[in-house]
Amino acid sequence: MSTPTHDVVVVGAGVAGAVMAKHLTDAGLRVLMLEAGPGTPQTLDGYEHHLNTFYEASAKGPESAWPTAPQVPQPDTADLRFNDGYFVQRGPQLYGSSYSRLQGGSTLHWLGVSLRMLPEDFDMGSRFGVGRDWPLRYDDLEPFYRKAELDLGVSADVADQQYHGITFADGYDFPMSRVPMSYADQWLADAVGDLEVPIGTESVPIQVRSYPAARNSMPRPGYGPVGALDRRGDGQVRPGLIGERCQGNTSCTPICPVQAKYNAGRTLAQIDPGHLEVRAQAVASKINVDPTDGMVTGITYQRYDGSSYVEEVAIGRRYVLAAHAVENAKIMLMSGLTGPNDMVGANLMDHPTLYAWGLAPEPVYPFRGPLSTAGVEDLRGGPFRSTHAAFRFDVANDGWRAPTGAPDTTVTGEVDQGHFGADLRRRLATTLTRQVRLSLAVEQLPDPANRISLDWRFLDPLGNPRPAINYRIDEYTLAGMVEAKRVAGAMFSRAGIEDRSDDDVQKWFPTIEHQGQVFSYHGMGHFAGTHMMGDDARTSVVDHSQRSWDHQNLYLIGSGSFPTMGTSNPTLTIAALAVRTAETLAAELGDLSAGRVGANVRSTDR
Amino acid sequence: MSDTSTNNDTTAKTDDTTSTTAITTIEALHEYLGRAMQLEHATIPPYLTALYSLHPQTNSAANQVLRVVAVEEMLHLTSVANLMNAVGGQVDLTAPGFVPEFPTYLPDGEEDFQVNLACFSPATLETFLKIERPAAAPDEARRLMPARRRTDIMVTAPGDPELRYYSIGEFYAEIERGFNYLHDRHGDQLFSGDPTHQAGPEYYYSGGGELRRVVDIDSARSSIELIIGQGEGVGTGAFDAENELAHYYRFEQLKLGRYYQLGDEPHHPTGPDCEVDWSAVYPTQTNPRVGDLSGFPELQETAVSFNRFYADFLALLTKAFNGEPELLIEAVPKMFEIRNKATVLIRNPIPGSSATHSAADPTPDGPMHAAPTFEMESQ
């Protein structure tokens, strides 16, 4: 057996891998990071290049600023138009989400929403008789949520965030105060007033509420916001002296022009280069396992450049797959590692999302500020979850851009109707200023039939199979969609907003019918569940530390470990779990170095 | 006056603080600080004009340098306001003459340059280097220089218009001596200002250094030293204690075409190339006046509206520095608006005008572009 070159080999330079590497290297461990995609620059100029790529792109989709290399194809939001993208979609429904394969991962173009999960999200099985329980409780994760909020730089006020049983440590508040709510948010909050909606047996008050975001805002004492970082040719990292506050540029997705929004590259830039080696353009293709004891002996990766690649093997004392819920499963399956009951790749989830949009009775002035600054969180939890899915809304600050392509399409629409000149300007001023839009993101439960598998008929340029997806949206989620639509309708009606939601506008969105209602849905980019954690090695892939039951020196981290996903976007929970696993790993490797644990690690928990 | 003869304080002090000072009364200190605010502000219109004259998406090096330096001048302005408020003075950015008429002199040893409102060019960069150049007086006797000019000089020694300081750094050194002297005399009574008027660190960002509340002699000294250090560097080095490059050396990178890296000697950067595209600049009218635009009502109205907006902005800052620091948050979107309004002027050529530059000047020829005039109505 070859000698390890590093303490830990981490596959994937996204948020999970970066946070993991940060905490491992802080503990003095040496980390090798393999990134399938190209490296992203850690200089101000390099970032600006991506900014210009975005400015020059004719279609401003989430991936437009972040092209990857042809060797490592990635899903694209627009693939859904013709279903001809990276995923081999086997139905019955189309899986609507995408992600990015390059250094920094999907946080390069995320919105920055950093919600904690609800305490009840961890006990879905025992509380509501649906889904399953996590091997962790909210209280187990709370200290790590705080650490993740510090790592990502989250802006929020605890006073806004104590709902549905979410608790915070005594005296704690977020690193930065909340990003101010937009005028449109405040207008909607006022217009909705004391609206209560009946749901199940309850009547629930609806509140437009600021949500935690990993975008820089006014710091609380003792915290210095981290904006752009500039790693020069000499290896020195200096503050870029920009991005210490959000400027409301309204392009969080696909790229924050000033780097006020967190991306995983920021964490990577803060790691001591003496302890971290990032190898980009290195596609992990096989996990080599000792058949006698299941221990991983190395990870084979393809290092490509131009049209050729070489195979190399990375050897560490421990191995961490942090490549994304889909890619983690893909690497495992390519290595013939299927987990108990073929659970690797199974239970794929998302937050299938609907749009609701309308015209406010007066100007609310969208197209200003971060893409969104508030949400409706009141229906993320409640007794109704025993019968249908929970949901949350984002309140948009960008009018109808997402569903209809406004403001451009608003202009062409008016011109097509024969309006021009002063008349056109007047009409635009009265329409664009009144556009309101909500995103209705609906919970999905784990279902073993929803899964990632490999399709060896479709290979990428390196000869690796593309992921195939079996995906079905079940009655539980569909019933949640019905309720989400109803609540959005009640809000519109109370606020005097004329509902202009029109499924015909979103022709290329996948649709699903339920009790005579047709829903056009899209994905939220919230992949989860492909290597879920549990208490029992027979019914889960990893334990509560995200350690593989079958391969004791292998960890699979990220939202793939989530047994259920509730309604929060997964990033903050991914980061909190990564910190927790990193601390476990660092303690274990520290103990090993000190000779206190020795070989016992091989037989733990089996 | 000899400091030692009146000094009953036994606190250990540097040589500097035991030397003579022209600032022996709190009223004199207020006057000096008033001049200091005027001085800090005076650099901002030229820096912003140069910054906004850069073509968009070009010249990222010049853009970063000019933006950071301008932002740090805003820090200095606010730091001086904190100093003024700490010692019970009045801050007023709306006073007649607070905004200079350009071209204007700034105090430096030779009085060899004036500061223009001009587009980014090699000549403009030379001026900026002169503004920020490290300049310690050769000896104590020459700390104060005879003022050769009586007009347009922004920093003469208050009380004696015949004398002026060798450099901005020396001017601030005088203020620090004044603080030390008066603190020796009055103790902490010197800091009689309302502490709620102080603008705290949460209000400052996008530049180096930190905004400090001034409540005692230590915070007063560190605020002054930050201003001196950021502008010219400390001692003979290019970097300050926080490894931040002083303004002079930031500008020098653009001139030399190379970035500094830690450990470099002054004037000898060894970092990566620092590229400047001198032609990717709107050739704006130098020291423009609203009156020059009389034939072009739309441009003129835009220039007037800019000045009105800027005057309102200074009034807002004045309110913020007089007990409502939270108004600095409101000032942020207004600064973006200043940028947007300046940009509207700078992207517009003045019809029928032409700018021809010497062969040595890479600024593009063609029609001159409009630019904000920074003429305040009170003047």
Tab-separated table of N, CA, C and O in Angstrom, chain A residues 44-45 48 51-52 55-56 180 217-220 225 230 232-236 238-249 258, chain B residues 57-61 64 67-68 72 201-209 239 243-244 250 253 259-263 272 329 336 339:
chain	number	residue	atom	x	y	z
A	44	LEU	N	-8.814	39.577	-8.110
A	44	LEU	CA	-9.867	40.513	-8.491
A	44	LEU	C	-10.043	40.529	-10.002
A	44	LEU	O	-11.153	40.521	-10.512
A	45	ASP	N	-8.931	40.556	-10.723
A	45	ASP	CA	-9.004	40.597	-12.179
A	45	ASP	C	-9.669	39.344	-12.734
A	45	ASP	O	-10.447	39.392	-13.683
A	48	GLU	N	-13.290	39.506	-12.340
A	48	GLU	CA	-13.833	40.467	-13.296
A	48	GLU	C	-14.036	39.829	-14.672
A	48	GLU	O	-14.969	40.174	-15.396
A	51	LEU	N	-17.243	38.281	-14.583
A	51	LEU	CA	-18.260	39.335	-14.618
A	51	LEU	C	-18.511	39.770	-16.062
A	51	LEU	O	-19.652	39.904	-16.510
A	52	ASN	N	-17.423	39.939	-16.814
A	52	ASN	CA	-17.568	40.346	-18.206
A	52	ASN	C	-18.207	39.236	-19.050
A	52	ASN	O	-18.970	39.520	-19.976
A	55	TYR	N	-21.754	39.794	-18.476
A	55	TYR	CA	-22.251	40.977	-19.179
A	55	TYR	C	-22.418	40.696	-20.676
A	55	TYR	O	-23.340	41.177	-21.314
A	56	GLU	N	-21.485	39.898	-21.217
A	56	GLU	CA	-21.499	39.658	-22.651
A	56	GLU	C	-22.468	38.556	-23.071
A	56	GLU	O	-22.783	38.418	-24.245
A	180	PRO	N	-31.312	45.071	4.592
A	180	PRO	CA	-32.590	45.789	4.672
A	180	PRO	C	-33.614	45.208	3.697
A	180	PRO	O	-33.276	44.820	2.583
A	217	SER	N	-23.586	42.703	5.146
A	217	SER	CA	-24.419	43.817	5.591
A	217	SER	C	-23.668	44.509	6.725
A	217	SER	O	-22.466	44.315	6.884
A	218	MET	N	-24.377	45.315	7.517
A	218	MET	CA	-23.716	46.010	8.625
A	218	MET	C	-23.239	44.990	9.660
A	218	MET	O	-24.039	44.218	10.171
A	219	PRO	N	-21.943	45.003	9.977
A	219	PRO	CA	-21.439	43.996	10.920
A	219	PRO	C	-21.879	44.280	12.350
A	219	PRO	O	-22.052	45.436	12.729
A	220	ARG	N	-22.052	43.218	13.097
A	220	ARG	CA	-22.202	43.388	14.545
A	220	ARG	C	-20.800	43.535	15.136
A	220	ARG	O	-19.812	43.143	14.515
A	225	PRO	N	-16.758	42.066	7.990
A	225	PRO	CA	-17.233	41.382	6.776
A	225	PRO	C	-16.086	41.109	5.816
A	225	PRO	O	-15.190	41.937	5.658
A	230	ASP	N	-8.070	38.919	-2.860
A	230	ASP	CA	-7.204	39.008	-4.032
A	230	ASP	C	-5.919	38.247	-3.737
A	230	ASP	O	-5.080	38.713	-2.977
A	232	ARG	N	-2.583	37.246	-4.941
A	232	ARG	CA	-1.640	37.692	-5.968
A	232	ARG	C	-0.697	36.579	-6.387
A	232	ARG	O	-0.662	35.517	-5.764
A	233	GLY	N	0.064	36.846	-7.430
A	233	GLY	CA	1.024	35.879	-7.930
A	233	GLY	C	2.020	35.435	-6.862
A	233	GLY	O	2.532	34.323	-6.893
A	234	ASP	N	2.258	36.333	-5.893
A	234	ASP	CA	3.215	35.988	-4.840
A	234	ASP	C	2.574	35.115	-3.760
A	234	ASP	O	3.219	34.795	-2.763
A	235	GLY	N	1.298	34.752	-3.951
A	235	GLY	CA	0.635	33.895	-2.985
A	235	GLY	C	-0.005	34.653	-1.842
A	235	GLY	O	-0.784	34.094	-1.076
A	236	GLN	N	0.302	35.939	-1.726
A	236	GLN	CA	-0.286	36.722	-0.640
A	236	GLN	C	-1.760	37.002	-0.942
A	236	GLN	O	-2.120	37.287	-2.076
A	238	ARG	N	-4.833	39.482	-0.160
A	238	ARG	CA	-5.163	40.776	0.425
A	238	ARG	C	-6.639	41.040	0.233
A	238	ARG	O	-7.241	40.574	-0.724
A	239	PRO	N	-7.209	41.824	1.131
A	239	PRO	CA	-8.600	42.211	0.896
A	239	PRO	C	-8.695	42.994	-0.414
A	239	PRO	O	-7.840	43.830	-0.702
A	240	GLY	N	-9.703	42.698	-1.208
A	240	GLY	CA	-9.888	43.424	-2.455
A	240	GLY	C	-10.473	44.800	-2.237
A	240	GLY	O	-10.612	45.572	-3.168
A	241	LEU	N	-10.827	45.104	-0.988
A	241	LEU	CA	-11.392	46.396	-0.618
A	241	LEU	C	-12.642	46.710	-1.432
A	241	LEU	O	-12.889	47.831	-1.838
A	242	ILE	N	-13.405	45.661	-1.677
A	242	ILE	CA	-14.705	45.854	-2.311
A	242	ILE	C	-15.591	44.700	-1.832
A	242	ILE	O	-15.083	43.645	-1.488
A	243	GLY	N	-16.869	44.977	-1.780
A	243	GLY	CA	-17.797	43.897	-1.452
A	243	GLY	C	-18.022	43.670	0.028
A	243	GLY	O	-18.607	42.670	0.415
A	244	GLU	N	-17.579	44.587	0.877
A	244	GLU	CA	-17.835	44.398	2.310
A	244	GLU	C	-19.294	44.675	2.661
A	244	GLU	O	-19.726	44.420	3.774
A	245	ARG	N	-20.019	45.244	1.720
A	245	ARG	CA	-21.468	45.408	1.899
A	245	ARG	C	-22.143	45.090	0.575
A	245	ARG	O	-21.603	45.388	-0.499
A	246	CYS	N	-23.320	44.507	0.672
A	246	CYS	CA	-24.156	44.329	-0.510
A	246	CYS	C	-24.530	45.702	-1.049
A	246	CYS	O	-24.858	46.609	-0.293
A	247	GLN	N	-24.454	45.833	-2.379
A	247	GLN	CA	-24.801	47.109	-3.003
A	247	GLN	C	-26.129	47.048	-3.736
A	247	GLN	O	-26.502	47.995	-4.424
A	248	GLY	N	-26.808	45.913	-3.645
A	248	GLY	CA	-28.102	45.807	-4.309
A	248	GLY	C	-28.010	45.820	-5.815
A	248	GLY	O	-28.797	46.469	-6.490
A	249	ASN	N	-27.051	45.082	-6.357
A	249	ASN	CA	-26.853	45.104	-7.804
A	249	ASN	C	-27.860	44.258	-8.590
A	249	ASN	O	-27.839	44.263	-9.805
A	258	VAL	N	-19.663	42.621	-6.971
A	258	VAL	CA	-18.668	43.116	-6.012
A	258	VAL	C	-18.230	42.052	-5.004
A	258	VAL	O	-17.450	42.341	-4.099
B	57	GLN	N	-15.565	48.734	-17.847
B	57	GLN	CA	-14.978	47.420	-18.128
B	57	GLN	C	-13.575	47.489	-18.726
B	57	GLN	O	-13.145	46.567	-19.413
B	58	THR	N	-12.905	48.604	-18.498
B	58	THR	CA	-11.502	48.672	-18.905
B	58	THR	C	-10.713	49.166	-17.698
B	58	THR	O	-11.297	49.581	-16.697
B	59	ASN	N	-9.422	49.147	-17.820
B	59	ASN	CA	-8.570	49.782	-16.825
B	59	ASN	C	-8.881	49.356	-15.395
B	59	ASN	O	-9.026	50.195	-14.498
B	60	SER	N	-8.981	48.061	-15.199
B	60	SER	CA	-9.397	47.614	-13.866
B	60	SER	C	-8.375	48.028	-12.803
B	60	SER	O	-8.752	48.332	-11.677
B	61	ALA	N	-7.105	48.076	-13.165
B	61	ALA	CA	-6.094	48.469	-12.173
B	61	ALA	C	-6.311	49.913	-11.732
B	61	ALA	O	-6.377	50.218	-10.530
B	64	GLN	N	-9.490	50.249	-9.659
B	64	GLN	CA	-9.368	49.812	-8.264
B	64	GLN	C	-8.579	50.829	-7.437
B	64	GLN	O	-8.961	51.171	-6.318
B	67	ARG	N	-10.571	54.124	-6.961
B	67	ARG	CA	-11.731	53.940	-6.096
B	67	ARG	C	-11.305	53.806	-4.634
B	67	ARG	O	-11.850	54.452	-3.747
B	68	VAL	N	-10.296	52.970	-4.408
B	68	VAL	CA	-9.875	52.740	-3.020
B	68	VAL	C	-9.312	54.026	-2.407
B	68	VAL	O	-9.616	54.356	-1.264
B	72	GLU	N	-10.813	55.963	0.785
B	72	GLU	CA	-10.022	56.216	1.992
B	72	GLU	C	-9.978	57.711	2.333
B	72	GLU	O	-9.867	58.074	3.507
B	201	PRO	N	-17.115	52.205	13.440
B	201	PRO	CA	-16.520	51.410	12.359
B	201	PRO	C	-17.541	50.766	11.430
B	201	PRO	O	-17.222	50.473	10.276
B	202	GLU	N	-18.773	50.548	11.926
B	202	GLU	CA	-19.762	49.864	11.089
B	202	GLU	C	-20.137	50.676	9.849
B	202	GLU	O	-20.664	50.143	8.890
B	203	TYR	N	-19.839	51.976	9.869
B	203	TYR	CA	-20.250	52.832	8.749
B	203	TYR	C	-19.215	52.902	7.634
B	203	TYR	O	-19.467	53.516	6.600
B	204	TYR	N	-18.060	52.316	7.837
B	204	TYR	CA	-16.998	52.485	6.841
B	204	TYR	C	-16.603	51.147	6.232
B	204	TYR	O	-16.404	50.165	6.945
B	205	TYR	N	-16.441	51.116	4.899
B	205	TYR	CA	-16.020	49.886	4.231
B	205	TYR	C	-15.564	50.209	2.823
B	205	TYR	O	-15.620	51.350	2.379
B	206	SER	N	-15.109	49.160	2.135
B	206	SER	CA	-14.625	49.255	0.757
B	206	SER	C	-13.335	50.038	0.634
B	206	SER	O	-12.993	50.543	-0.424
B	207	GLY	N	-12.636	50.175	1.718
B	207	GLY	CA	-11.311	50.770	1.696
B	207	GLY	C	-10.533	50.145	2.831
B	207	GLY	O	-11.071	49.358	3.605
B	208	GLY	N	-9.252	50.514	2.916
B	208	GLY	CA	-8.461	49.984	4.013
B	208	GLY	C	-8.628	50.834	5.257
B	208	GLY	O	-9.260	51.885	5.235
B	209	GLY	N	-8.025	50.369	6.335
B	209	GLY	CA	-8.088	51.126	7.575
B	209	GLY	C	-9.430	50.970	8.254
B	209	GLY	O	-10.305	50.256	7.785
B	239	PHE	N	4.394	50.047	2.736
B	239	PHE	CA	3.248	49.397	3.363
B	239	PHE	C	3.093	49.891	4.798
B	239	PHE	O	4.065	50.223	5.459
B	243	ASN	N	-0.172	46.053	6.424
B	243	ASN	CA	0.242	45.622	5.091
B	243	ASN	C	-0.594	46.265	3.999
B	243	ASN	O	-0.825	45.681	2.940
B	244	GLU	N	-1.089	47.434	4.269
B	244	GLU	CA	-1.823	48.162	3.244
B	244	GLU	C	-0.859	49.129	2.572
B	244	GLU	O	-0.040	49.771	3.235
B	250	ARG	N	0.287	53.249	-4.278
B	250	ARG	CA	-0.801	52.727	-5.121
B	250	ARG	C	-0.768	53.419	-6.478
B	250	ARG	O	-0.853	52.785	-7.528
B	253	GLN	N	2.152	52.476	-8.815
B	253	GLN	CA	2.010	51.219	-9.565
B	253	GLN	C	1.496	51.491	-10.973
B	253	GLN	O	1.928	50.858	-11.939
B	259	TYR	N	2.761	46.047	-10.051
B	259	TYR	CA	2.226	46.046	-8.690
B	259	TYR	C	3.339	45.866	-7.667
B	259	TYR	O	4.327	45.183	-7.920
B	260	TYR	N	3.128	46.470	-6.523
B	260	TYR	CA	3.992	46.178	-5.371
B	260	TYR	C	3.581	44.858	-4.756
B	260	TYR	O	2.429	44.444	-4.822
B	261	GLN	N	4.525	44.181	-4.146
B	261	GLN	CA	4.185	43.077	-3.259
B	261	GLN	C	4.941	43.275	-1.950
B	261	GLN	O	5.898	44.043	-1.884
B	262	LEU	N	4.452	42.579	-0.937
B	262	LEU	CA	5.034	42.771	0.399
B	262	LEU	C	6.538	42.569	0.353
B	262	LEU	O	7.033	41.651	-0.300
B	263	GLY	N	7.259	43.441	1.029
B	263	GLY	CA	8.709	43.314	1.085
B	263	GLY	C	9.421	44.203	0.078
B	263	GLY	O	10.636	44.387	0.162
B	272	PRO	N	3.264	41.539	-10.087
B	272	PRO	CA	2.817	41.322	-11.466
B	272	PRO	C	2.652	42.634	-12.234
B	272	PRO	O	2.615	43.712	-11.637
B	329	ILE	N	-25.969	55.932	6.496
B	329	ILE	CA	-26.540	54.840	5.700
B	329	ILE	C	-27.299	55.420	4.515
B	329	ILE	O	-27.191	54.946	3.392
B	336	PHE	N	-23.935	56.452	-4.817
B	336	PHE	CA	-24.137	55.797	-6.116
B	336	PHE	C	-24.783	56.766	-7.097
B	336	PHE	O	-24.473	56.770	-8.282
B	339	ARG	N	-22.285	58.992	-8.500
B	339	ARG	CA	-21.586	58.305	-9.587
B	339	ARG	C	-22.439	58.322	-10.864
B	339	ARG	O	-21.949	58.652	-11.941
